[in-house]
XYZ file of C-alpha atoms in Angstrom:
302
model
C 51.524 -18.398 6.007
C 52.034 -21.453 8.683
C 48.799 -22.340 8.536
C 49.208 -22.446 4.563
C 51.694 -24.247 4.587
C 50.179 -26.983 7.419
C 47.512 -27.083 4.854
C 49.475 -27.640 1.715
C 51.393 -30.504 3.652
C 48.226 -31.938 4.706
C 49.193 -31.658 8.183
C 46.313 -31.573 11.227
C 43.888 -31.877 8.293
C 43.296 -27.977 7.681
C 41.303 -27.539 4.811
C 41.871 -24.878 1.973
C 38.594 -23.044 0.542
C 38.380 -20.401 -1.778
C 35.562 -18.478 -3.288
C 33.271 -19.852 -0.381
C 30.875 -16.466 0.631
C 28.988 -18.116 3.336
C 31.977 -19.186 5.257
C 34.102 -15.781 4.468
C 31.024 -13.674 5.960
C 30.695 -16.161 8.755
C 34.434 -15.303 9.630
C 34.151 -11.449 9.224
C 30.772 -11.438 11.328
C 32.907 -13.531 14.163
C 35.794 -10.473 13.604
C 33.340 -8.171 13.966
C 32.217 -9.301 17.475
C 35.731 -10.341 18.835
C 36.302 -6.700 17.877
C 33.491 -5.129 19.792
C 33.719 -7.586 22.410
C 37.895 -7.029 23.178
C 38.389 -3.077 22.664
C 36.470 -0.836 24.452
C 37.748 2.407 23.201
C 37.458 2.760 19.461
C 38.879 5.609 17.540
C 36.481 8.126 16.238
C 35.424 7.791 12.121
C 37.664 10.019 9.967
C 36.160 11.786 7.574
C 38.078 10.584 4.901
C 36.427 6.830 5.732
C 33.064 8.757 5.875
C 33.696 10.424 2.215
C 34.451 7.100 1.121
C 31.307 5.290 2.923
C 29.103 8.465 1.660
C 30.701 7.427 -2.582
C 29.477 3.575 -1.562
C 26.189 5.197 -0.859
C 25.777 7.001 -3.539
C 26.188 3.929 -5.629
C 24.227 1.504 -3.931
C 21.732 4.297 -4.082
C 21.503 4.284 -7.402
C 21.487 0.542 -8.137
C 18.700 0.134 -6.243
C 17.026 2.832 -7.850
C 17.435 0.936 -11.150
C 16.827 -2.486 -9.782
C 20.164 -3.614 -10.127
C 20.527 -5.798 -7.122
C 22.554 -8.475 -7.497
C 25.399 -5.654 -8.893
C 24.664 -4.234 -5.735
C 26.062 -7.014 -3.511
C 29.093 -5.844 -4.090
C 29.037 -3.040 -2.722
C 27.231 -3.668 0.060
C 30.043 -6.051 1.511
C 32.259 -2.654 1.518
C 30.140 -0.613 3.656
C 29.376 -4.160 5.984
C 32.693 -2.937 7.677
C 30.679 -0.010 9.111
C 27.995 -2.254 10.217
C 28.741 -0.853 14.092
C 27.175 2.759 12.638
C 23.611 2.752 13.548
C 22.366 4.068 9.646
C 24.647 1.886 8.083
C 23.617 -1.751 10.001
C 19.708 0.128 8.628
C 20.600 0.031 5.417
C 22.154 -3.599 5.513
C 18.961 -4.747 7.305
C 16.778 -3.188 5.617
C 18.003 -4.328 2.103
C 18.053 -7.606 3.570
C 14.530 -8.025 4.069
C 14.036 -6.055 0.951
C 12.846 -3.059 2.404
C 14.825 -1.048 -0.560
C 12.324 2.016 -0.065
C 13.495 2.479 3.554
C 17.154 1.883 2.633
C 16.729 4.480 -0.023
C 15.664 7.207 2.422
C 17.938 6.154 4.944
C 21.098 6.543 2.366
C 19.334 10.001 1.177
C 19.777 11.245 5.037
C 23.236 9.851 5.175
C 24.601 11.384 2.202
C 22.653 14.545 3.113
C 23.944 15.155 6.450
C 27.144 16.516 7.019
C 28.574 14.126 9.420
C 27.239 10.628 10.434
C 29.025 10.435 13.291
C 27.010 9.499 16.406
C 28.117 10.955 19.908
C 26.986 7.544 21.635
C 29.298 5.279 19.272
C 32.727 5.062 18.777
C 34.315 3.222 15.558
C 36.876 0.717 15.136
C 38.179 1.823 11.587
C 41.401 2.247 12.631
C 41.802 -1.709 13.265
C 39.889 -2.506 9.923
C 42.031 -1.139 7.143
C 39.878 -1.090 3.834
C 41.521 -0.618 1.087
C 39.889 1.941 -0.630
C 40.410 1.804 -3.807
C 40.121 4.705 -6.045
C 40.302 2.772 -9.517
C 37.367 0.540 -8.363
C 35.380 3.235 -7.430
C 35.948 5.235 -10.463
C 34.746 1.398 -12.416
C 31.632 1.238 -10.276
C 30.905 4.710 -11.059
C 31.482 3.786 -15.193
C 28.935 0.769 -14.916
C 26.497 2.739 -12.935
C 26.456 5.385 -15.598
C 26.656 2.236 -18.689
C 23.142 0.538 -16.528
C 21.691 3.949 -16.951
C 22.002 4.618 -20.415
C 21.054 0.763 -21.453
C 17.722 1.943 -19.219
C 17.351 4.998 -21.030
C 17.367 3.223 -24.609
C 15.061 0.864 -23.762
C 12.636 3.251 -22.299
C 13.246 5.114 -25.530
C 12.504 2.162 -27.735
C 9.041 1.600 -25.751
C 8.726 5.137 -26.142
C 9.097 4.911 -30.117
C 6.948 2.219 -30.055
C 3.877 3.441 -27.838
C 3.886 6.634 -30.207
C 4.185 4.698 -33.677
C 0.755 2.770 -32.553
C -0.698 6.236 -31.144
C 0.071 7.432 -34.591
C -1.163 4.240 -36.323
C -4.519 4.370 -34.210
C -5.211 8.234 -35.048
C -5.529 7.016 -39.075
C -7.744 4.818 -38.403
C -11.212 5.989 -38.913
C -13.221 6.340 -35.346
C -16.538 3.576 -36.198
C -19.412 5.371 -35.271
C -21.173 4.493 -31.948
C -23.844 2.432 -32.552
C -27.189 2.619 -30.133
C -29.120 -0.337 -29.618
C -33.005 0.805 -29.691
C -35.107 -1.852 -27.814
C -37.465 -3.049 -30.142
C -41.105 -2.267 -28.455
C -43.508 -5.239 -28.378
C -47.139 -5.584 -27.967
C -48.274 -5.497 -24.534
C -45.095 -3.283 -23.032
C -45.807 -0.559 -20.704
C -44.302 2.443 -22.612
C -45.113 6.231 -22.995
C -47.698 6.169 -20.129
C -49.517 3.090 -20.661
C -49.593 -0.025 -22.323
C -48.905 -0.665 -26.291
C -51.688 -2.484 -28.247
C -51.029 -0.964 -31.826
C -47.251 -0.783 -33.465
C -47.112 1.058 -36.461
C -44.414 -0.463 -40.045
C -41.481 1.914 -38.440
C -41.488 0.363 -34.869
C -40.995 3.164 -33.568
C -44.799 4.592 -33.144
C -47.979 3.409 -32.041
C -51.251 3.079 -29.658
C -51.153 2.931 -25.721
C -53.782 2.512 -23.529
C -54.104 3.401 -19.737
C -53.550 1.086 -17.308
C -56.577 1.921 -15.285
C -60.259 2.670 -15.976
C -60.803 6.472 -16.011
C -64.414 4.940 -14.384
C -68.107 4.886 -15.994
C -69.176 7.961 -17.693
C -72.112 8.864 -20.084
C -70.590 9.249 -23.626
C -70.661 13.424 -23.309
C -68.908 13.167 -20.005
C -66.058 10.373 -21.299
C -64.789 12.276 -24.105
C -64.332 14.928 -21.811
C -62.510 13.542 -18.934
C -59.939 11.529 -21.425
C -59.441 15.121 -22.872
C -58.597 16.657 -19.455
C -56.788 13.600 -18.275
C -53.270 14.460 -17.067
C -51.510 10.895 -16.445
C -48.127 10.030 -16.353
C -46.686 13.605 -17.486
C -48.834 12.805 -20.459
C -51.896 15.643 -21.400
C -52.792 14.160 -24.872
C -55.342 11.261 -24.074
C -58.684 10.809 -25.676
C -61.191 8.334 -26.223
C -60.676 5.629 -28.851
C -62.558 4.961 -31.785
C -64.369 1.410 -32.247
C -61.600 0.177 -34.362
C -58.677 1.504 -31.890
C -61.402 -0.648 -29.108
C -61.172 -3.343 -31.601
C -57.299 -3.481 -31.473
C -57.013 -3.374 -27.362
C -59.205 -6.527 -27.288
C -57.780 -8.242 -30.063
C -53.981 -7.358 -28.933
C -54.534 -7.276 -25.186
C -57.532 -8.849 -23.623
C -57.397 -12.118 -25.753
C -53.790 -12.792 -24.575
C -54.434 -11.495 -20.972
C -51.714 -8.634 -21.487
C -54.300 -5.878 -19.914
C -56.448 -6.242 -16.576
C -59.873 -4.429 -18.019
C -63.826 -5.491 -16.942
C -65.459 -8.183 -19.266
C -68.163 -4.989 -19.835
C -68.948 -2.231 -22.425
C -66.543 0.509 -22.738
C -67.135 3.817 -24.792
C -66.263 4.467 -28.164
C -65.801 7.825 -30.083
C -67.524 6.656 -32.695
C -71.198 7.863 -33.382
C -73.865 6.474 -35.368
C -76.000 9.572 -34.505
C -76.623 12.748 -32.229
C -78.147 9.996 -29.840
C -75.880 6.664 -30.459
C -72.324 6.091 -30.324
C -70.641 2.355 -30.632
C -69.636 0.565 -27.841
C -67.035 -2.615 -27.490
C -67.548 -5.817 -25.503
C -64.715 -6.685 -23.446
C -66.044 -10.127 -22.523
C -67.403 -11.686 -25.960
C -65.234 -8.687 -27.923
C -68.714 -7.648 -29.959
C -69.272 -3.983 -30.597
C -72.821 -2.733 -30.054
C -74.154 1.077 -29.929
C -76.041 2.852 -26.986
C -77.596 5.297 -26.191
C -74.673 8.397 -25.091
C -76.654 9.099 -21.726
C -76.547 5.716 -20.847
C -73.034 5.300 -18.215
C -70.625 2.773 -19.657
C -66.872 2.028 -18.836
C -63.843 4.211 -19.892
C -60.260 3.228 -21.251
C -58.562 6.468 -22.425
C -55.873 6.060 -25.219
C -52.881 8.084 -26.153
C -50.640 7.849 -29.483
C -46.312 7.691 -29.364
């Protein structure tokens, strides 16, 4: 009250501040160590005081479950009294650097345990008289309980709202999945060899093997395209003069096949002795004799 009054009077040029946090923690932090410093032996916590830290808990607890800090500050400054208590000066620190998940589990252990009472410590809450207030406690308690019903409607509300569009999605009728076909073009490998012919759908057509099956009389090249097994594929056979035709036209003349600029074997018969044969150098078709040994190019259809 002299100091007040000094103040008032403007006498020694003491200043009056209210409302200033920074300076009022400054001061209680200096109390703090004067009082740690200056009395040794320090009365044991009552368990009243620890009821009352345990209902701070409890609230701080659950602000920081609902990510309510800044209420939380409050609070905190009441239990900053205990700051000498190992778990408690945890908590403080660890909210602090906003640790909250550690100073969640270190308030669950607190509140859990019986006593919190440590047999190395002793406690100096007999010089720091808080006033502990059952009225504000009971408010805190109100507001904690107000924060978690405005959380509940407006998780209900999202709620509403996710299932009115899960409802508004389920009438809408599901567009049927689409799959792109690659178109197949002229020259592609495909189906075991490599397309010459496409037929109107786009879908079928003419391949021809890659390789030479080698050079054959005209007896013996029908039968090794029948028996050839390439590519998983057991349906070749040898091409007529017009499917010859096609591989030249399609293939050869735009260099989209590697084949000999020589006669290969057609199906095609103009007797019991001739069968055609087609030019893959000057693409003219020609008969011989079947026992003479030309080239072979088996074919297969998709």
């Amino acid at each position: 009250a002299n100091w007040t009054y000094r103040a008032k009077n403007n006498d020694e040029n003491i200043e009056i501040k209210t409302d200033v946090t920074e300076l009022a923690e400054e001061y209680f932090d200096e109390f703090l160590r004067i009082v740690e410093e200056y009395y040794d032996k320090l009365p044991e916590i009552t368990e009243e005081t620890e009821e009352n830290i345990k209902a701070r808990l409890r609230i701080i607890h659950g602000l920081i479950t609902l990510k309510e800090y800044t209420e939380m500050n409050k609070y905190l400054n009441k239990i900053k009294y205990y700051n000498s208590i190992p778990e408690i000066s945890k908590i403080i620190s660890n909210i602090k650097d906003n640790n909250y998940l550690e100073a969640l589990n270190i308030i669950l252990d607190v509140i859990k345990n019986e006593k919190i009472r440590n047999e190395n410590y002793e406690y100096f809450t007999n010089f720091i008289k808080v006033k502990e207030d059952d009225e504000d406690y009971s408010e805190a308690l109100i507001k904690l309980e107000v924060i978690k019903n405005e959380k509940e409607i407006r998780e209900n509300k999202r709620k509403q709202v996710k299932n009115k569009h899960i409802k508004q999605t389920k009438n809408i009728p599901k567009q049927e999945k689409t799959v792109k076909i690659k178109k197949l073009v002229i020259g592609q490998k495909h189906a075991g060899g490599i397309i010459f012919h496409i037929d109107k759908t786009g879908k079928h057509g003419l391949v021809c093997a890659e390789k030479d099956q080698g050079k054959y009389n005209w007896t013996n090249a029908k039968r090794i395209c029948k028996k050839l097994v390439m590519s998983s594929y057991k349906d070749w056979y040898l091409p007529s003069k017009k499917e010859l035709f096609l591989i030249y036209q399609n293939l050869r003349k735009s260099n989209l096949i590697i084949i000999e600029n020589d006669y290969y074997w057609s199906s095609s018969e103009n007797n019991s002795d001739i069968a055609c044969i087609q030019g893959f150098g000057n693409g003219e078709q020609d008969y011989g004799n079947k026992s003479y040994s030309n080239r072979v190019r088996a074919i297969r259809a998709f």
